[in-house]
């Protein structure tokens, strides 16, 4: 803890200056957060930054899970499933040869393909929040595609980062079954603390801690536990109150995430930038086109198909977690991790 506190102090000092500058220039804060991270690289260690970035992702994924509503998606579930299958299979099939041309092997190819094919729930849903509130068709399709892609990413993480993949899948399934059971019983006692902000916050963070601790005991990524915790609390209308209460912490973890991403990418070289450019091309051009084409094949109109594809053009935060875990286990080099991070930062910044 004593080692993390100075790092957090540096991160928030730099982020505070970046936020003031963004207000003065009337520009989004996220690119300046990333630049802040680039400038901090001489004062923080890579391992500390990797740890903090995963903490930031875990909390933001938790908030995304709480916001998720299965009821709204029933009318578009078939189109979402079809578009997800086409985008993952199609983009992966095209990205694997590109990875081979870049000289990647085995796990490196998987990480490269995951970064190319999976889209960000955090940024994607933030950008279409107004459309979601109006329940527009393309926004519901985007939400369903992102849920399916996130579940695929979770399965991939369970398979990649366990010496016994079978047990890992069993443990992961148990965590999501626990989340389902928790959600079913949540309604019965949620009314008792509905009007208390303090109780809602403590209960929500306690649930997050429970699921994250369970995932650590099972030796799987804490991000999986955080995602399950969010789904466990996604019971409407209580989820709205939870987001209003706990969501105030979102900015705190957003700062940690994007400054950390900047610090990880600080020593990027020409090879890193080339690989990041290829990942960005797949994410922002190939993947949206495949999604557009798959929806058009179901007789969906071109406007909805276009906006759906356009809303899925960011590298997924789960791809970042996969890359970090693979790097920490010595399965990929630092260059590939940095390429994924640079592509993530670029696509999340440019997407809007």
Short mmCIF file of C-alpha atoms in Angstrom, two decimals:
data_model
loop_
_atom_site.label_atom_id
_atom_site.label_comp_id
_atom_site.label_asym_id
_atom_site.label_seq_id
_atom_site.Cartn_x
_atom_site.Cartn_y
_atom_site.Cartn_z
CA UNK A 1 0.00 0.00 0.00
CA UNK A 2 2.81 2.43 0.89
CA UNK A 3 4.27 1.89 -2.60
CA UNK A 4 0.95 2.55 -4.37
CA UNK A 5 0.09 5.81 -2.56
CA UNK A 6 2.93 7.91 -4.09
CA UNK A 7 1.98 6.55 -7.52
CA UNK A 8 -1.67 7.53 -7.00
CA UNK A 9 -0.56 10.97 -5.82
CA UNK A 10 1.43 11.48 -9.02
CA UNK A 11 -1.41 10.15 -11.18
CA UNK A 12 -4.04 12.46 -9.71
CA UNK A 13 -1.75 15.49 -9.63
CA UNK A 14 -1.03 15.05 -13.34
CA UNK A 15 -4.69 14.27 -14.09
CA UNK A 16 -5.83 17.38 -12.21
CA UNK A 17 -3.63 19.58 -14.40
CA UNK A 18 -4.84 17.72 -17.50
CA UNK A 19 -8.48 18.28 -16.50
CA UNK A 20 -7.92 22.01 -15.97
CA UNK A 21 -6.20 22.25 -19.35
CA UNK A 22 -9.03 20.34 -21.06
CA UNK A 23 -11.57 22.79 -19.60
CA UNK A 24 -9.54 25.75 -20.80
CA UNK A 25 -9.19 24.30 -24.31
CA UNK A 26 -12.76 22.94 -24.33
CA UNK A 27 -11.44 19.49 -25.32
CA UNK A 28 -12.17 15.95 -24.01
CA UNK A 29 -10.13 15.05 -20.93
CA UNK A 30 -9.26 11.45 -21.90
CA UNK A 31 -6.53 12.28 -24.49
CA UNK A 32 -4.89 14.59 -21.94
CA UNK A 33 -5.08 11.88 -19.27
CA UNK A 34 -3.18 9.60 -21.64
CA UNK A 35 -0.58 12.31 -22.32
CA UNK A 36 -0.23 12.76 -18.53
CA UNK A 37 0.58 9.07 -18.27
CA UNK A 38 3.24 9.43 -20.97
CA UNK A 39 4.92 12.14 -18.90
CA UNK A 40 4.83 10.10 -15.67
CA UNK A 41 6.75 7.11 -16.96
CA UNK A 42 10.04 8.16 -15.31
CA UNK A 43 8.41 8.38 -11.88
CA UNK A 44 6.39 5.15 -11.73
CA UNK A 45 7.24 1.47 -12.28
CA UNK A 46 5.56 -0.62 -14.98
CA UNK A 47 4.26 -3.23 -12.50
CA UNK A 48 2.53 -0.58 -10.39
CA UNK A 49 0.91 0.91 -13.47
CA UNK A 50 -0.24 -2.51 -14.72
CA UNK A 51 -1.81 -3.26 -11.33
CA UNK A 52 -3.59 0.09 -11.18
CA UNK A 53 -4.88 -0.18 -14.76
CA UNK A 54 -6.54 -3.51 -13.92
CA UNK A 55 -8.14 -1.95 -10.82
CA UNK A 56 -9.51 0.87 -12.98
CA UNK A 57 -10.86 -1.54 -15.60
CA UNK A 58 -12.41 -3.81 -12.94
CA UNK A 59 -14.45 -1.00 -11.39
CA UNK A 60 -15.58 0.44 -14.72
CA UNK A 61 -16.59 -3.04 -15.92
CA UNK A 62 -18.58 -3.40 -12.67
CA UNK A 63 -20.49 -0.18 -13.43
CA UNK A 64 -21.15 -1.42 -16.98
CA UNK A 65 -22.53 -4.69 -15.60
CA UNK A 66 -24.89 -2.83 -13.22
CA UNK A 67 -26.26 -0.75 -16.11
CA UNK A 68 -26.93 -3.79 -18.27
CA UNK A 69 -30.58 -4.74 -18.79
CA UNK A 70 -31.52 -8.07 -20.36
CA UNK A 71 -35.21 -7.17 -20.68
CA UNK A 72 -34.59 -4.39 -23.19
CA UNK A 73 -32.55 -6.67 -25.43
CA UNK A 74 -35.01 -9.48 -26.12
CA UNK A 75 -36.34 -7.84 -29.28
CA UNK A 76 -32.84 -7.55 -30.82
CA UNK A 77 -31.12 -10.61 -29.31
CA UNK A 78 -31.15 -12.61 -32.56
CA UNK A 79 -29.60 -9.77 -34.58
CA UNK A 80 -27.06 -9.08 -31.85
CA UNK A 81 -26.02 -12.73 -31.68
CA UNK A 82 -25.67 -12.96 -35.47
CA UNK A 83 -23.65 -9.75 -35.74
CA UNK A 84 -21.43 -10.81 -32.82
CA UNK A 85 -20.72 -14.19 -34.40
CA UNK A 86 -19.93 -12.65 -37.79
CA UNK A 87 -17.74 -9.89 -36.32
CA UNK A 88 -15.72 -12.19 -34.05
CA UNK A 89 -15.28 -14.98 -36.61
CA UNK A 90 -14.77 -12.67 -39.60
CA UNK A 91 -12.36 -10.23 -37.97
CA UNK A 92 -10.41 -13.07 -36.33
CA UNK A 93 -10.11 -14.92 -39.66
CA UNK A 94 -8.68 -11.78 -41.28
CA UNK A 95 -6.48 -10.71 -38.35
CA UNK A 96 -4.70 -14.06 -37.89
CA UNK A 97 -2.86 -13.86 -41.26
CA UNK A 98 -1.92 -10.25 -40.43
CA UNK A 99 -0.53 -11.42 -37.07
CA UNK A 100 1.51 -14.13 -38.82
CA UNK A 101 2.90 -11.54 -41.24
CA UNK A 102 3.96 -9.45 -38.25
CA UNK A 103 5.85 -12.45 -36.87
CA UNK A 104 3.55 -13.34 -33.95
CA UNK A 105 3.09 -16.87 -32.64
CA UNK A 106 0.67 -18.82 -30.42
CA UNK A 107 -0.64 -16.63 -27.56
CA UNK A 108 0.61 -13.49 -29.31
CA UNK A 109 -1.75 -14.25 -32.22
CA UNK A 110 -4.67 -14.74 -29.81
CA UNK A 111 -3.98 -11.41 -28.07
CA UNK A 112 -3.65 -9.62 -31.43
CA UNK A 113 -6.91 -11.16 -32.70
CA UNK A 114 -8.77 -10.34 -29.45
CA UNK A 115 -7.69 -6.70 -29.67
CA UNK A 116 -8.81 -6.57 -33.32
CA UNK A 117 -12.18 -8.29 -32.91
CA UNK A 118 -13.56 -7.25 -29.50
CA UNK A 119 -15.23 -3.86 -28.93
CA UNK A 120 -15.28 -1.69 -25.82
CA UNK A 121 -18.41 -1.76 -23.68
CA UNK A 122 -17.21 1.10 -21.48
CA UNK A 123 -16.65 3.71 -24.17
CA UNK A 124 -19.18 2.34 -26.65
CA UNK A 125 -22.11 2.54 -24.25
CA UNK A 126 -20.97 5.92 -22.95
CA UNK A 127 -21.09 7.34 -26.48
CA UNK A 128 -24.61 6.02 -27.14
CA UNK A 129 -26.04 6.76 -23.67
CA UNK A 130 -28.55 9.27 -25.09
CA UNK A 131 -29.68 6.77 -27.73
CA UNK A 132 -30.02 4.07 -25.06
CA UNK A 133 -32.25 6.30 -22.95
CA UNK A 134 -34.46 6.79 -26.03
CA UNK A 135 -34.36 2.99 -26.62
CA UNK A 136 -33.32 3.38 -30.26
CA UNK A 137 -32.92 0.07 -32.11
CA UNK A 138 -29.26 0.43 -33.05
CA UNK A 139 -28.30 1.22 -29.43
CA UNK A 140 -30.00 -1.96 -28.15
CA UNK A 141 -28.27 -4.03 -30.85
CA UNK A 142 -24.91 -2.49 -29.86
CA UNK A 143 -25.58 -3.33 -26.20
CA UNK A 144 -26.44 -6.95 -27.02
CA UNK A 145 -23.35 -7.35 -29.25
CA UNK A 146 -21.12 -5.95 -26.53
CA UNK A 147 -22.52 -8.27 -23.87
CA UNK A 148 -21.89 -11.32 -26.09
CA UNK A 149 -18.38 -10.10 -26.93
CA UNK A 150 -17.63 -9.53 -23.24
CA UNK A 151 -18.77 -13.06 -22.39
CA UNK A 152 -16.52 -14.41 -25.17
CA UNK A 153 -13.63 -12.38 -23.70
CA UNK A 154 -14.32 -13.82 -20.24
CA UNK A 155 -14.25 -17.39 -21.60
CA UNK A 156 -11.01 -16.59 -23.46
CA UNK A 157 -9.43 -15.29 -20.25
CA UNK A 158 -10.49 -18.40 -18.36
CA UNK A 159 -8.97 -20.64 -21.05
CA UNK A 160 -5.74 -18.72 -21.49
CA UNK A 161 -4.66 -17.96 -17.95
CA UNK A 162 -5.18 -21.18 -16.06
CA UNK A 163 -2.99 -24.28 -15.89
CA UNK A 164 -6.21 -26.30 -15.71
CA UNK A 165 -8.59 -24.74 -18.22
CA UNK A 166 -11.41 -27.17 -17.36
CA UNK A 167 -11.41 -26.15 -13.70
CA UNK A 168 -11.10 -22.51 -14.67
CA UNK A 169 -14.22 -22.71 -16.85
CA UNK A 170 -16.09 -24.48 -14.05
CA UNK A 171 -15.08 -21.80 -11.54
CA UNK A 172 -16.01 -19.03 -13.97
CA UNK A 173 -19.41 -20.65 -14.55
CA UNK A 174 -19.92 -20.90 -10.79
CA UNK A 175 -19.25 -17.17 -10.36
CA UNK A 176 -21.85 -16.29 -13.02
CA UNK A 177 -24.35 -18.78 -11.55
CA UNK A 178 -23.75 -17.10 -8.20
CA UNK A 179 -24.43 -13.73 -9.85
CA UNK A 180 -27.67 -15.06 -11.37
CA UNK A 181 -28.86 -16.45 -8.03
CA UNK A 182 -27.88 -13.21 -6.27
CA UNK A 183 -29.85 -11.18 -8.81
CA UNK A 184 -32.93 -13.37 -8.33
CA UNK A 185 -32.88 -12.83 -4.57
CA UNK A 186 -31.79 -9.20 -4.72
CA UNK A 187 -35.33 -7.82 -5.17
CA UNK A 188 -36.59 -9.29 -1.90
CA UNK A 189 -34.37 -7.18 0.35
CA UNK A 190 -33.51 -4.23 -1.93
CA UNK A 191 -36.61 -2.31 -0.85
CA UNK A 192 -35.34 -2.11 2.74
CA UNK A 193 -32.38 0.12 1.85
CA UNK A 194 -33.70 1.81 -1.26
CA UNK A 195 -33.87 5.30 0.32
CA UNK A 196 -30.48 5.19 2.02
CA UNK A 197 -27.55 6.38 -0.11
CA UNK A 198 -25.00 5.17 2.44
CA UNK A 199 -26.44 1.64 2.61
CA UNK A 200 -26.67 1.41 -1.20
CA UNK A 201 -23.01 2.39 -1.56
CA UNK A 202 -21.78 0.01 1.16
CA UNK A 203 -23.92 -2.84 -0.13
CA UNK A 204 -22.82 -2.33 -3.76
CA UNK A 205 -19.12 -2.11 -2.91
CA UNK A 206 -19.49 -5.08 -0.55
CA UNK A 207 -21.01 -7.14 -3.38
CA UNK A 208 -18.16 -6.09 -5.67
CA UNK A 209 -15.61 -7.10 -3.01
CA UNK A 210 -17.36 -10.47 -2.52
CA UNK A 211 -17.25 -11.40 -6.21
CA UNK A 212 -13.71 -10.10 -6.76
CA UNK A 213 -12.51 -12.04 -3.68
CA UNK A 214 -14.24 -15.17 -4.98
CA UNK A 215 -12.51 -14.83 -8.36
CA UNK A 216 -9.14 -14.41 -6.62
CA UNK A 217 -9.78 -17.53 -4.53
CA UNK A 218 -10.60 -19.39 -7.75
CA UNK A 219 -7.36 -17.98 -9.27
CA UNK A 220 -9.09 -16.22 -12.16
CA UNK A 221 -8.96 -12.55 -13.17
CA UNK A 222 -10.60 -10.11 -10.71
CA UNK A 223 -12.12 -8.36 -13.75
CA UNK A 224 -14.28 -11.46 -14.30
CA UNK A 225 -15.53 -11.19 -10.71
CA UNK A 226 -16.20 -7.46 -11.12
CA UNK A 227 -18.23 -8.08 -14.29
CA UNK A 228 -20.27 -10.79 -12.52
CA UNK A 229 -20.86 -8.47 -9.54
CA UNK A 230 -22.26 -5.82 -11.86
CA UNK A 231 -24.62 -8.31 -13.50
CA UNK A 232 -25.71 -9.49 -10.02
CA UNK A 233 -26.89 -5.95 -9.19
CA UNK A 234 -28.46 -5.16 -12.56
CA UNK A 235 -32.04 -5.54 -11.35
CA UNK A 236 -34.20 -2.64 -12.60
CA UNK A 237 -35.12 -0.13 -11.05
CA UNK A 238 -32.62 -0.65 -8.20
CA UNK A 239 -29.72 -0.64 -10.65
CA UNK A 240 -30.46 3.02 -11.47
CA UNK A 241 -30.05 4.00 -7.82
CA UNK A 242 -26.85 1.96 -7.54
CA UNK A 243 -25.38 3.67 -10.62
CA UNK A 244 -26.40 7.11 -9.29
CA UNK A 245 -24.74 6.35 -5.94
CA UNK A 246 -21.63 4.33 -6.81
CA UNK A 247 -21.26 5.93 -10.24
CA UNK A 248 -19.80 9.01 -8.55
CA UNK A 249 -16.59 6.95 -8.17
CA UNK A 250 -16.45 6.39 -11.92
CA UNK A 251 -14.36 9.49 -12.63
CA UNK A 252 -11.83 8.38 -10.01
CA UNK A 253 -11.26 5.05 -11.75
CA UNK A 254 -11.43 6.59 -15.23
CA UNK A 255 -8.45 8.76 -14.31
CA UNK A 256 -6.52 5.73 -13.00
CA UNK A 257 -7.25 3.74 -16.16
CA UNK A 258 -6.32 6.29 -18.82
CA UNK A 259 -3.28 7.76 -17.06
CA UNK A 260 -2.08 4.17 -16.55
CA UNK A 261 -2.59 3.40 -20.24
CA UNK A 262 -0.48 6.43 -21.14
CA UNK A 263 2.30 5.31 -18.80
CA UNK A 264 2.31 1.77 -20.26
CA UNK A 265 2.59 3.14 -23.81
CA UNK A 266 5.28 5.70 -22.98
CA UNK A 267 8.26 3.83 -24.46
CA UNK A 268 6.50 2.80 -27.68
CA UNK A 269 8.79 2.43 -30.71
CA UNK A 270 8.13 2.26 -34.46
CA UNK A 271 7.32 -1.48 -34.33
CA UNK A 272 4.76 -0.85 -31.57
CA UNK A 273 3.14 1.96 -33.57
CA UNK A 274 2.99 -0.19 -36.72
CA UNK A 275 1.27 -3.06 -34.89
CA UNK A 276 -1.07 -0.62 -33.14
CA UNK A 277 -1.94 0.86 -36.53
CA UNK A 278 -2.91 -2.58 -37.89
CA UNK A 279 -5.06 -3.31 -34.81
CA UNK A 280 -6.70 0.12 -35.18
CA UNK A 281 -7.49 -0.56 -38.85
CA UNK A 282 -9.20 -3.85 -37.98
CA UNK A 283 -11.11 -2.26 -35.09
CA UNK A 284 -12.25 0.93 -36.81
CA UNK A 285 -12.69 -0.26 -40.40
CA UNK A 286 -12.93 -4.05 -40.83
CA UNK A 287 -14.99 -4.91 -37.73
CA UNK A 288 -17.68 -2.20 -38.27
CA UNK A 289 -17.95 -3.19 -41.97
CA UNK A 290 -18.50 -6.87 -41.07
CA UNK A 291 -21.16 -5.91 -38.51
CA UNK A 292 -22.85 -3.63 -41.07
CA UNK A 293 -22.84 -6.39 -43.70
CA UNK A 294 -24.18 -9.04 -41.30
CA UNK A 295 -27.09 -6.83 -40.25
CA UNK A 296 -27.90 -5.93 -43.85
CA UNK A 297 -28.07 -9.66 -44.61
CA UNK A 298 -30.98 -9.89 -42.13
CA UNK A 299 -32.87 -7.18 -44.08
CA UNK A 300 -32.08 -4.57 -41.39
CA UNK A 301 -32.18 -1.07 -42.89
CA UNK A 302 -28.88 0.57 -43.83
CA UNK A 303 -29.15 3.42 -41.31
CA UNK A 304 -29.49 1.12 -38.27
CA UNK A 305 -26.79 -1.20 -39.67
CA UNK A 306 -24.41 1.72 -40.23
CA UNK A 307 -24.88 3.26 -36.77
CA UNK A 308 -24.50 -0.14 -35.13
CA UNK A 309 -21.18 -0.76 -36.86
CA UNK A 310 -20.03 2.78 -36.11
CA UNK A 311 -20.74 2.30 -32.40
CA UNK A 312 -18.40 -0.70 -32.13
CA UNK A 313 -15.11 0.78 -33.28
CA UNK A 314 -13.03 0.80 -30.07
CA UNK A 315 -10.59 -1.81 -28.75
CA UNK A 316 -12.16 -3.61 -25.78
CA UNK A 317 -10.98 -3.04 -22.23
CA UNK A 318 -11.09 -6.84 -21.91
CA UNK A 319 -8.47 -7.04 -24.67
CA UNK A 320 -6.24 -4.81 -22.51
CA UNK A 321 -6.75 -7.12 -19.52
CA UNK A 322 -5.95 -10.16 -21.68
CA UNK A 323 -2.76 -8.47 -22.92
CA UNK A 324 -1.70 -7.45 -19.39
CA UNK A 325 -2.28 -10.94 -18.01
CA UNK A 326 -0.39 -12.53 -20.92
CA UNK A 327 2.53 -10.13 -20.41
CA UNK A 328 2.70 -10.77 -16.65
CA UNK A 329 2.82 -14.52 -17.34
CA UNK A 330 5.62 -14.04 -19.89
CA UNK A 331 3.44 -15.20 -22.82
CA UNK A 332 3.81 -12.02 -24.91
CA UNK A 333 6.56 -9.37 -25.19
CA UNK A 334 6.20 -5.81 -23.88
CA UNK A 335 5.99 -4.52 -27.48
CA UNK A 336 2.69 -6.32 -28.12
CA UNK A 337 1.21 -5.14 -24.80
CA UNK A 338 2.14 -1.58 -25.71
CA UNK A 339 0.64 -2.01 -29.19
CA UNK A 340 -2.69 -3.10 -27.70
CA UNK A 341 -2.63 -0.19 -25.25
CA UNK A 342 -1.75 2.38 -27.95
CA UNK A 343 -4.54 1.04 -30.19
CA UNK A 344 -6.97 1.14 -27.24
CA UNK A 345 -6.09 4.71 -26.35
CA UNK A 346 -6.26 5.80 -30.00
CA UNK A 347 -9.60 4.14 -30.83
CA UNK A 348 -11.24 5.23 -27.57
CA UNK A 349 -10.12 8.81 -28.20
CA UNK A 350 -10.98 8.97 -31.91
CA UNK A 351 -14.24 7.00 -31.69
CA UNK A 352 -16.37 9.92 -30.51
#
